[in-house]
Coordinates of C-alpha atoms in Angstrom, one line a residue:
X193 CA 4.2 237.7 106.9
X194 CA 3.4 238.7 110.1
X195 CA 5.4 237.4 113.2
X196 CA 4.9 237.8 117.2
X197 CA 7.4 236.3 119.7
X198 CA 8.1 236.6 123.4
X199 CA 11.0 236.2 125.1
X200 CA 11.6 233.9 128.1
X201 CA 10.7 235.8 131.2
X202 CA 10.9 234.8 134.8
X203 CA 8.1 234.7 137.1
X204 CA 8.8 237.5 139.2
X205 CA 9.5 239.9 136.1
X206 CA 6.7 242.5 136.0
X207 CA 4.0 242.0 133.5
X208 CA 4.9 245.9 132.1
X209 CA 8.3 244.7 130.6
X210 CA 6.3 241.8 128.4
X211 CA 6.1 243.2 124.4
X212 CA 1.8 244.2 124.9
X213 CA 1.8 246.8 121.7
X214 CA 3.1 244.0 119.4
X215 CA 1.0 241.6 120.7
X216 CA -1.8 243.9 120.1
X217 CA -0.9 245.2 117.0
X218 CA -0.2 241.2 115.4
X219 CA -3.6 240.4 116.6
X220 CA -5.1 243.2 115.0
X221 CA -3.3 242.4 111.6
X222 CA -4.9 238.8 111.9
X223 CA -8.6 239.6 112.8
X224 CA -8.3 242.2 110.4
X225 CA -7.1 239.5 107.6
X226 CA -9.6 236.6 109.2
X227 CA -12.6 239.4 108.7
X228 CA -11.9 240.5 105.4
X229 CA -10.8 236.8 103.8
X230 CA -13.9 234.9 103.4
X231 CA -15.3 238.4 101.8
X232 CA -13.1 236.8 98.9
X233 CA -14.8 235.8 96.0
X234 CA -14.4 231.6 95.8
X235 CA -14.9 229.0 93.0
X236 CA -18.2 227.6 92.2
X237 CA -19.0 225.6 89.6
X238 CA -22.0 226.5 87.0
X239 CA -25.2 225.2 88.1
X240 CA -25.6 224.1 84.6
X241 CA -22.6 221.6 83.6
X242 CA -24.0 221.6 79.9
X243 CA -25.7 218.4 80.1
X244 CA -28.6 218.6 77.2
X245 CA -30.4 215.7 76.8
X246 CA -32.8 214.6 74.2
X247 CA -34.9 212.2 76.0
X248 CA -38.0 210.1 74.1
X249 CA -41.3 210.9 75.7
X250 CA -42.2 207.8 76.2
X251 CA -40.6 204.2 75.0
X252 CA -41.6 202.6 71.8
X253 CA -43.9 199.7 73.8
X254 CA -45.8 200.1 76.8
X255 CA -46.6 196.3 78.0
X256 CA -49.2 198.3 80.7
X257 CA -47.2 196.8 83.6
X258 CA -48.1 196.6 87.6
X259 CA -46.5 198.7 90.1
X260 CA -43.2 197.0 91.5
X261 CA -41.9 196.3 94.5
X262 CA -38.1 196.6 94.8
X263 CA -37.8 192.9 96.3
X264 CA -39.2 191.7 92.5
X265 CA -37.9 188.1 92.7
X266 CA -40.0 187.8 95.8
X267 CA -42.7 187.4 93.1
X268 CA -41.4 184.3 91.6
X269 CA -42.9 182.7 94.9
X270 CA -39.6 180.5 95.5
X271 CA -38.0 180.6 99.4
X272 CA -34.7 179.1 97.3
X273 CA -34.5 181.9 95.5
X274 CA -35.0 184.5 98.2
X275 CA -32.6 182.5 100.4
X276 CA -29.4 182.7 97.3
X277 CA -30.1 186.5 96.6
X278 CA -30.0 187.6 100.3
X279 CA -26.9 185.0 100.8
X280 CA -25.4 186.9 97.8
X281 CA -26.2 190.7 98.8
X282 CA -24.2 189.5 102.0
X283 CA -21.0 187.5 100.5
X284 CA -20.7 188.3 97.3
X285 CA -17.0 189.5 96.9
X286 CA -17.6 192.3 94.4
X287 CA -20.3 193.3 97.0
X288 CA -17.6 193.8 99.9
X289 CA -15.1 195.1 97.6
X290 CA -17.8 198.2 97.0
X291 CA -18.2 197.9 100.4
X292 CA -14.8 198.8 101.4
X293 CA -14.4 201.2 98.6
X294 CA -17.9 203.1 100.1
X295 CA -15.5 203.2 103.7
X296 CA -12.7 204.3 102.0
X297 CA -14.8 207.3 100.4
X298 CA -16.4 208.2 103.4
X299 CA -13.3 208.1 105.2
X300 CA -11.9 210.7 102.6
X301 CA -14.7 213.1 103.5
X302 CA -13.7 212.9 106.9
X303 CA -10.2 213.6 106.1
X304 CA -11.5 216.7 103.5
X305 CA -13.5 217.9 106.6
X306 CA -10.9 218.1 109.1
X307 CA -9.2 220.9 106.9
X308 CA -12.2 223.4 108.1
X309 CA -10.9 223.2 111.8
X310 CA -7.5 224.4 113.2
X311 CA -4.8 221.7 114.1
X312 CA -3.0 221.7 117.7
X313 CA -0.5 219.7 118.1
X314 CA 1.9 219.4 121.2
X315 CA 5.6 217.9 122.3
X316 CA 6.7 217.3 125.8
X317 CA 10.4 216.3 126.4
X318 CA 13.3 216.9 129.1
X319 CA 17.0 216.6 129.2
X320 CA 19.9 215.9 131.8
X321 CA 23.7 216.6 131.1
X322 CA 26.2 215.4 133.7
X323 CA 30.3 215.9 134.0
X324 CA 32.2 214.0 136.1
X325 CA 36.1 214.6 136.7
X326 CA 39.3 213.5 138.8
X327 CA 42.3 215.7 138.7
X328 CA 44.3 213.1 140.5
X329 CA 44.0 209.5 140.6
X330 CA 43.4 209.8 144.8
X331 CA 41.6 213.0 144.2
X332 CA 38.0 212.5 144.8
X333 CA 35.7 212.9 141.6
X334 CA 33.9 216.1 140.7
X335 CA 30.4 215.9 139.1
X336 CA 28.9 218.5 137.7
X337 CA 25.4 218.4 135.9
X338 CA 22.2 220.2 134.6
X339 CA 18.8 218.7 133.4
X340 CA 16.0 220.4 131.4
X341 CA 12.5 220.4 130.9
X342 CA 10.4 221.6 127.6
X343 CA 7.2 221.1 126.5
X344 CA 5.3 223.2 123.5
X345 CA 1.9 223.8 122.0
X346 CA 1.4 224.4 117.9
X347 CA -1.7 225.3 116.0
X348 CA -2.0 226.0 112.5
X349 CA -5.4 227.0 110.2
X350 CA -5.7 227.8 107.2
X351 CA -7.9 230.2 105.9
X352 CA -10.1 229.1 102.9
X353 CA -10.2 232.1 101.5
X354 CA -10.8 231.1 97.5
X355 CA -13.1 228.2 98.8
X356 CA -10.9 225.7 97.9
X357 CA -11.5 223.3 101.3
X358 CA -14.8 223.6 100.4
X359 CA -14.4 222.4 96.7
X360 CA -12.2 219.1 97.8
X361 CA -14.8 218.7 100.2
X362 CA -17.6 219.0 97.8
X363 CA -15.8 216.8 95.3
X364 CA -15.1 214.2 98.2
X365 CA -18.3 214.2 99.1
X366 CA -20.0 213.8 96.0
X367 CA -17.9 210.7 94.8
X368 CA -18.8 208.9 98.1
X369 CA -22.5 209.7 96.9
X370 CA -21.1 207.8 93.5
X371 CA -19.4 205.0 95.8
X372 CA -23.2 204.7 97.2
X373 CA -24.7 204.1 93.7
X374 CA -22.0 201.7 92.7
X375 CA -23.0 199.5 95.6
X376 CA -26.5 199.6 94.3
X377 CA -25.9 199.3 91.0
X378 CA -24.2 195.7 91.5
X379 CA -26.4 194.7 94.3
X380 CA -29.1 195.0 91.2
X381 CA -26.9 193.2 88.9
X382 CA -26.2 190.6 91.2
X383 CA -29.7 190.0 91.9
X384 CA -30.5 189.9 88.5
X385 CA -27.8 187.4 87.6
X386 CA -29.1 184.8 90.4
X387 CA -32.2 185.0 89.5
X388 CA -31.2 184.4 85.7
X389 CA -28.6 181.9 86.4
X390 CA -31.4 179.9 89.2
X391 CA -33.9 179.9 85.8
X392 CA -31.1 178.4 83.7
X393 CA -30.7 175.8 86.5
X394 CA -34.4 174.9 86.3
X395 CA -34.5 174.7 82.7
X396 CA -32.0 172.6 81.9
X397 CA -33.2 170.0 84.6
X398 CA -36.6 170.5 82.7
X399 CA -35.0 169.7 79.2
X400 CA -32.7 166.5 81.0
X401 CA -36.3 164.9 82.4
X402 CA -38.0 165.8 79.2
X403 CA -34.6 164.4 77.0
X404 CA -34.9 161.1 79.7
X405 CA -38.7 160.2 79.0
X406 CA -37.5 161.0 74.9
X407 CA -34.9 158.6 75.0
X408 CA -37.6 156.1 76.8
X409 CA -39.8 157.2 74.1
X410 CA -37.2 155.9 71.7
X411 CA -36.1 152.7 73.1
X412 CA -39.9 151.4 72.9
X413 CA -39.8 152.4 68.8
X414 CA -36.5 150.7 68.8
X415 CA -37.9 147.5 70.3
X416 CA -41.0 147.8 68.6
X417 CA -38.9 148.0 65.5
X418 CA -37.2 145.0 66.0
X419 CA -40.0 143.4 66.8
X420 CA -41.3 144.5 63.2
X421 CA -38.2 143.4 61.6
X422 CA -38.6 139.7 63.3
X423 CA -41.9 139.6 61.5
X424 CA -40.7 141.0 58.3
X425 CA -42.9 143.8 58.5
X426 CA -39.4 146.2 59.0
X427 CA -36.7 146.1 57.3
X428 CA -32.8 146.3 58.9
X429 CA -32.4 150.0 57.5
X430 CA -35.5 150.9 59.9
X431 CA -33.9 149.9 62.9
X432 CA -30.5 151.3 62.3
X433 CA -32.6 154.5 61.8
X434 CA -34.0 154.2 64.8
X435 CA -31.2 153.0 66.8
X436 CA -29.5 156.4 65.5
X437 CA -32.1 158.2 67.1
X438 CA -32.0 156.8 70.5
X439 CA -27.9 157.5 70.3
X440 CA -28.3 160.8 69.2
X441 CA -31.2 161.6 72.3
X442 CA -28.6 160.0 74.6
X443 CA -25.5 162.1 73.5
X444 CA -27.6 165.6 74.3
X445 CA -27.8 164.3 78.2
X446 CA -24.5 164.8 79.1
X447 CA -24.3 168.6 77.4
X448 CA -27.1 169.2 79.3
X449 CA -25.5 167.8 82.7
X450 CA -22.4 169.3 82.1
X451 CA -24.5 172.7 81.1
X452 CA -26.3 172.5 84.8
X453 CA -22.9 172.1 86.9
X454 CA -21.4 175.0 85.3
X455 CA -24.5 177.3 86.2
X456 CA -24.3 175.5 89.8
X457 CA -20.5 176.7 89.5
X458 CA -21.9 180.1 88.8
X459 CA -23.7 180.6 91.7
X460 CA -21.5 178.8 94.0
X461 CA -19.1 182.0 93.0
X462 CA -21.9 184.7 92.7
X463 CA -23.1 183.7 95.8
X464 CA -20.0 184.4 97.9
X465 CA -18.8 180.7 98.4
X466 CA -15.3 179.2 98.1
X467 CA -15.5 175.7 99.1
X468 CA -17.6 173.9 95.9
X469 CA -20.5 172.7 98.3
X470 CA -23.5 172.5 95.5
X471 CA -26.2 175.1 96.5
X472 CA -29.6 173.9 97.8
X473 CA -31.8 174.2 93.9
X474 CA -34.8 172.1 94.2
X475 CA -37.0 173.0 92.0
X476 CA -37.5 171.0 88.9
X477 CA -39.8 172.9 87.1
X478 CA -40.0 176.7 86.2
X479 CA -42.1 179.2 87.4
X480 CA -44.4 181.6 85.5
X481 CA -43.1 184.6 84.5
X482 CA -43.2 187.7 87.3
X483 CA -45.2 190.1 86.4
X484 CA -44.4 193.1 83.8
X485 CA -43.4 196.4 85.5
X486 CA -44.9 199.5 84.8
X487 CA -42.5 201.5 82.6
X488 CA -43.1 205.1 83.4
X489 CA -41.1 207.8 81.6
X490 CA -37.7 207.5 80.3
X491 CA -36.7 210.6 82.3
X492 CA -37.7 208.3 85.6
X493 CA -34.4 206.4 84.5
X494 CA -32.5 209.4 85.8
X495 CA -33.7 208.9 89.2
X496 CA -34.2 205.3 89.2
X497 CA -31.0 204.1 87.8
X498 CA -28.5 203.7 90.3
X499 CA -25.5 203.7 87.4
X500 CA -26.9 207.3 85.7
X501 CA -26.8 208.7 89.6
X502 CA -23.5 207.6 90.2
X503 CA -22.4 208.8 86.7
X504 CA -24.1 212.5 87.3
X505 CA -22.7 212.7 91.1
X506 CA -18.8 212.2 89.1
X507 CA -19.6 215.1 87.0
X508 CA -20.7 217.3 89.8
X509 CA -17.3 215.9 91.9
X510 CA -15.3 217.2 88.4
X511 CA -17.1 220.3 88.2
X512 CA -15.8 220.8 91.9
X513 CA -12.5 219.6 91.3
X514 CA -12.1 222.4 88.4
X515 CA -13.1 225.1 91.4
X516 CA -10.3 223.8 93.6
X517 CA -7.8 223.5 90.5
X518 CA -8.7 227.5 90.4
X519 CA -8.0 228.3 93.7
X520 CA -4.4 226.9 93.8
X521 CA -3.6 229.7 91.1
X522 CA -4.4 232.4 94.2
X523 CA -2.5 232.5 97.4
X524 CA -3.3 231.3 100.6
X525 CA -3.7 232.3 104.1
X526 CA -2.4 230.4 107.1
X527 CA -2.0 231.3 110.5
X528 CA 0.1 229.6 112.6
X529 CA 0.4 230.1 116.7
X530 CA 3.0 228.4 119.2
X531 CA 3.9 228.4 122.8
X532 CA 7.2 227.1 124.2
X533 CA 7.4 226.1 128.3
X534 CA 11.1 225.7 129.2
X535 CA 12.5 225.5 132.3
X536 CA 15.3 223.5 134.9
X537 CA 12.9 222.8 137.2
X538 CA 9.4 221.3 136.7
X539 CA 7.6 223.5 139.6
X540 CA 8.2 226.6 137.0
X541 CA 8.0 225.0 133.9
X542 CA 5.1 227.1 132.9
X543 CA 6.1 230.7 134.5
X544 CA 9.2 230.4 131.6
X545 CA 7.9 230.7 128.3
X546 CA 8.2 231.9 124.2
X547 CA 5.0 232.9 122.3
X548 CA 5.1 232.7 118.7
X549 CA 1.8 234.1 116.3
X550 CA 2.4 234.0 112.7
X551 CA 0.0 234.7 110.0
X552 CA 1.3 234.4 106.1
X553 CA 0.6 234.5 102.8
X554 CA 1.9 232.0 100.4
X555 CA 1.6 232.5 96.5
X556 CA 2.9 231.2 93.2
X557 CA 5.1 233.4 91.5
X558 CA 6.6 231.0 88.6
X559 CA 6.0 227.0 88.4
X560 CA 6.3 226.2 84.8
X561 CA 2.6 226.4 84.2
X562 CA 2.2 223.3 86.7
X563 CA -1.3 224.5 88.1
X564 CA -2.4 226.0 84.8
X565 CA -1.7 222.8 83.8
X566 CA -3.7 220.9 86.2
X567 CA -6.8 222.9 85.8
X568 CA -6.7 222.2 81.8
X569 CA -6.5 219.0 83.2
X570 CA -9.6 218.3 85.7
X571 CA -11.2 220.5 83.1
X572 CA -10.9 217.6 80.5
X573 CA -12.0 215.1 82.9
X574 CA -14.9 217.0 83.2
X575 CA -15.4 216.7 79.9
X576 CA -15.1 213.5 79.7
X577 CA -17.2 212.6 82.6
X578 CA -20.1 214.7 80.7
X579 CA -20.0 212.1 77.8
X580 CA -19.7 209.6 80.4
X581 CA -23.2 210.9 82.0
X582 CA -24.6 210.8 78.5
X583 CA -23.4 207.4 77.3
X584 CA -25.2 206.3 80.6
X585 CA -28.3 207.4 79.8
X586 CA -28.2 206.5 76.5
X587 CA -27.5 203.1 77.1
X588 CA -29.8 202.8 79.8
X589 CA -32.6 203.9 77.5
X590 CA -31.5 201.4 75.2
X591 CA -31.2 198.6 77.3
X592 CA -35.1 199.1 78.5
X593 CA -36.0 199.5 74.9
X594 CA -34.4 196.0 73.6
X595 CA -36.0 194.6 77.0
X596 CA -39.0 195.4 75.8
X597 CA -38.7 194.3 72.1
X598 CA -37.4 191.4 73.0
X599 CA -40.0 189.9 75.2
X600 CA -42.2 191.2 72.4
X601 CA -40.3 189.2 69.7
X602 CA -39.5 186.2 72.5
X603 CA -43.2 185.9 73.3
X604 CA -44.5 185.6 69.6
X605 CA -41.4 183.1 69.0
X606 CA -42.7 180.7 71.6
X607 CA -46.2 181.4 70.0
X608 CA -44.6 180.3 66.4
X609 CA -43.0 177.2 67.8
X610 CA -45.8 176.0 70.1
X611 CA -47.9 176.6 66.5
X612 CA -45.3 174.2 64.8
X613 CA -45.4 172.0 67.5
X614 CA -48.7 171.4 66.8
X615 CA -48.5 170.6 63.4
X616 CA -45.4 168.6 63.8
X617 CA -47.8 166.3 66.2
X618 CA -50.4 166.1 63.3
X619 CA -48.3 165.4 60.9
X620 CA -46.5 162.7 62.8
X621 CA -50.0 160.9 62.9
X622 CA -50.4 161.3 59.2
X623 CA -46.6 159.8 59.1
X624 CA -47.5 156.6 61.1
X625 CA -50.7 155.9 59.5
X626 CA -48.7 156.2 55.8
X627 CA -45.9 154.3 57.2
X628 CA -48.4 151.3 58.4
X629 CA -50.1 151.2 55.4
X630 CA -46.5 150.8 53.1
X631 CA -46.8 154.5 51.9
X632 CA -43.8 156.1 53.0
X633 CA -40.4 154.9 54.4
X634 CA -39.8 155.0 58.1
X635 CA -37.4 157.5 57.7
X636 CA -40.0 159.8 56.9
X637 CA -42.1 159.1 60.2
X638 CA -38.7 159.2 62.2
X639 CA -37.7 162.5 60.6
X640 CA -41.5 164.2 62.0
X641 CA -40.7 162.2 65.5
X642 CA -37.4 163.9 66.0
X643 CA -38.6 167.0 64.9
X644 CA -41.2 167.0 67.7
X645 CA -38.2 166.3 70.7
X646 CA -36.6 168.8 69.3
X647 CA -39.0 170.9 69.1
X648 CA -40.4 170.5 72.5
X649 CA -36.6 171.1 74.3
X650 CA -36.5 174.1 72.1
X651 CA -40.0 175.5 73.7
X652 CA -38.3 174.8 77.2
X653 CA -35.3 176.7 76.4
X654 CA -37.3 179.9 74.8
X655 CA -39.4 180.2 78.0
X656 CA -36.5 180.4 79.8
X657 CA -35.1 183.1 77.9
X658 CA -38.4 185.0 78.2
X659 CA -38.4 184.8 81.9
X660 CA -34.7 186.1 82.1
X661 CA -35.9 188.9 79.6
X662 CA -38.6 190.0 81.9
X663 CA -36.1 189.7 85.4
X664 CA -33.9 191.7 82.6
X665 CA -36.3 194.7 81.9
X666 CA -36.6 194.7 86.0
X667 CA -32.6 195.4 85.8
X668 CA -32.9 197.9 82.8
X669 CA -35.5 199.4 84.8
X670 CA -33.5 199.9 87.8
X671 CA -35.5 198.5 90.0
X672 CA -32.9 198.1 93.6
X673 CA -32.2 195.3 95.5
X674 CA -33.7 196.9 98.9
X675 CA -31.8 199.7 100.8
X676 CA -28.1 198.8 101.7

């Protein structure tokens, strides 16, 4: 440790009386110390973290897709739907939450930053101290009394000599980066979720007005029926049959009504909303399918995905934190300067003074193994946020490739059913024609007629979930909600 004071003088004291060879001789120590430290060698990390990475070289399908646009819902041609995605990238509480964490992180960089410049911090005060006294009750009092004035100057830096305010800084910095790509990430999600929860909306209206003209549908057979059974062309077991029909059609109403309040709940929450005020969803029918999007390379996920950025800008912030870890096993550097201004009157407040310049070295010598500890520590975290990294990708590349066989699979599904749709309605006129002539019961005919409602909800429902598989590849994708 090297230390520098000087005394209190008074003005008129001649300057050859002040301490100049110590001063000189304390500076030189410290330049000589300031010259030589960042000559030190410091903590990087590898350049190489040991990621290895067996990526495909392509994915298993390529749908031969059309370059998109990162506003993809735009496409679906709805103002409804562009209106509840940019309410929701505005309200949405996890939104602001990632908001304020992205302030918080950036405000840690600041506070990481500050550590490259010296502090100066100062105090100004004064004091008075008064005596009074009487020796005798008819004496007159005595008062005697002194007052003070003080004020001082302190600055401190710290030397990064091992580099380890640039490694917190790094670390910092990098896991605002990750704050960043969090914010994306759910501004994609959330996106994605309107726009799937808005389809469901649709296409449960869509199966209620389809269920509705059914259940029409069925009360004409019923009273034809009856009408039948006046004539004694029907018998009673007929029109029970058919009167089971039209009660079973009317009992799936209510599921589906009670299905399109909770989605309306849904986006009421997604959307950022706490009063229950039922968002404006107009549309009745659902749109065509947006457009498939070109696929590229599975590497592209690496730059695309905002998740895999944020997962690889937490390794490099480990990586960093393992540097800083290192440095605290070396001493460190500080140097430390102060000026104290005293005086009894405020005219020469600042022609009394002290000088202090310190510069020391502050090491471990024994803690238990506490910092050894700590980097076996951030060392592991590394670790783990490697796996991390790869789990990412791994699941992102998964994620694109179940996208993609399941709007394979969905599409030829709804090819399937619209086939045995068709053969349902064929065989249903076979059915009446038997059933007119006396061949078959009307339980037979009834049986083809309910398989045909069923079958055309079910068709409604499957397009749905072929449209939310296509907004989901978009997701898998990584395709962003705009720049935030």
């Amino acid at each position: 440790m090297i230390f520098f004071a000087r005394p209190l003088r008074p003005a008129c004291l001649p300057r050859k009386t002040c301490p100049g060879p110590k001063l000189f001789l304390s500076a030189l120590i410290i330049l000589i110390l300031t010259v030589l430290a960042p000559g030190c060698k410091t903590f990087e990390p590898e350049s190489d973290p040991g990621i290895t990475l067996m990526l495909p070289t392509a994915f298993s399908i390529d749908p031969k897709g059309v370059q998109t646009i990162e506003k993809w819902w735009t496409a679906f041609g709805s103002e409804e739907l562009n209106t509840l995605i940019e309410t929701a990238l505005e309200n949405n509480f996890d939104i602001q939450t990632l908001q304020a964490r992205v302030l918080q992180a950036k405000a840690a960089v600041d506070k990481e930053t500050a550590g490259f410049f010296p502090t100066l911090d100062f105090s100004l005060g004064g004091s008075k101290q008064g005596t009074q006294t009487k020796s005798t009750a008819s004496a007159s009092s005595n008062y005697d009394g002194d007052h003070s004035f003080d004020t001082s100057l302190t600055s401190s830096y710290t030397l990064d000599v091992w580099g380890k305010l640039k490694a917190d800084s790094k670390a910092v910095f990098l896991e605002y980066q990750a704050s960043l790509e969090d914010l994306r990430s759910r501004s994609l999600n959330l996106s994605s979720d309107i726009a799937e929860t808005w389809i469901d909306i649709i296409s449960t209206r869509e199966k209620i007005l389809l269920l509705k003209k059914q259940v029409e549908s069925n009360q004409t057979l019923l009273q034809l029926q009856k009408l039948r059974f006046t004539n004694g062309k029907a018998d009673a077991l007929a029109v029970s049959q058919q009167t089971t029909a039209l009660a079973e059609a009317r009992s799936q109403i209510p599921l589906l009504e009670k299905q399109e309040r909770l989605s309306l709940n849904t986006l009421i929450l997604l959307t950022g909303q706490t009063a229950f005020k039922i968002p404006e969803v107009n549309d009745q029918t659902m749109p065509e399918p947006i457009p498939l999007p070109s696929l590229g390379l599975p590497s592209d996920l690496l730059k695309k995905r905002p998740d895999i950025k944020a997962a690889l800008f937490r390794l490099f912030s480990s990586q960093w934190e393992i540097s800083s870890a290192k440095a605290d096993l070396l001493p460190s550097f500080q140097l430390t300067a102060n000026a104290l201004f005293s005086s009894g009157e405020l005219d020469l407040l600042f022609q009394n003074w002290v000088a202090t310049l310190t510069a020391s070295i502050l090491g471990p010598i024994f803690d238990g193994g506490f910092q050894r500890a700590e980097v076996d520590r951030v060392t592991a975290v590394a670790k783990e946020q490697l796996t991390l990294y790869a789990k990412t990708v791994a699941t992102a590349v998964r994620e694109v490739e179940d996208s993609l066989i399941s709007l394979e699979k969905q599409q030829q599904y709804i090819d399937l059913l619209k086939e045995e749709l068709s053969v349902a309605q064929l065989t249903l006129i076979d059915a009446q024609v038997q059933y007119q002539n006396g061949q078959s019961s009307y339980l037979e005919y009834l049986n083809t007629w309910t398989s045909i409602e069923q079958l055309e909800r079910q068709i409604v429902g499957e397009r749905a979930t072929y449209i939310k598989d296509r907004i989901g590849l978009h997701r898998a994708l990584g395709w962003q909600a705009g720049t935030l």
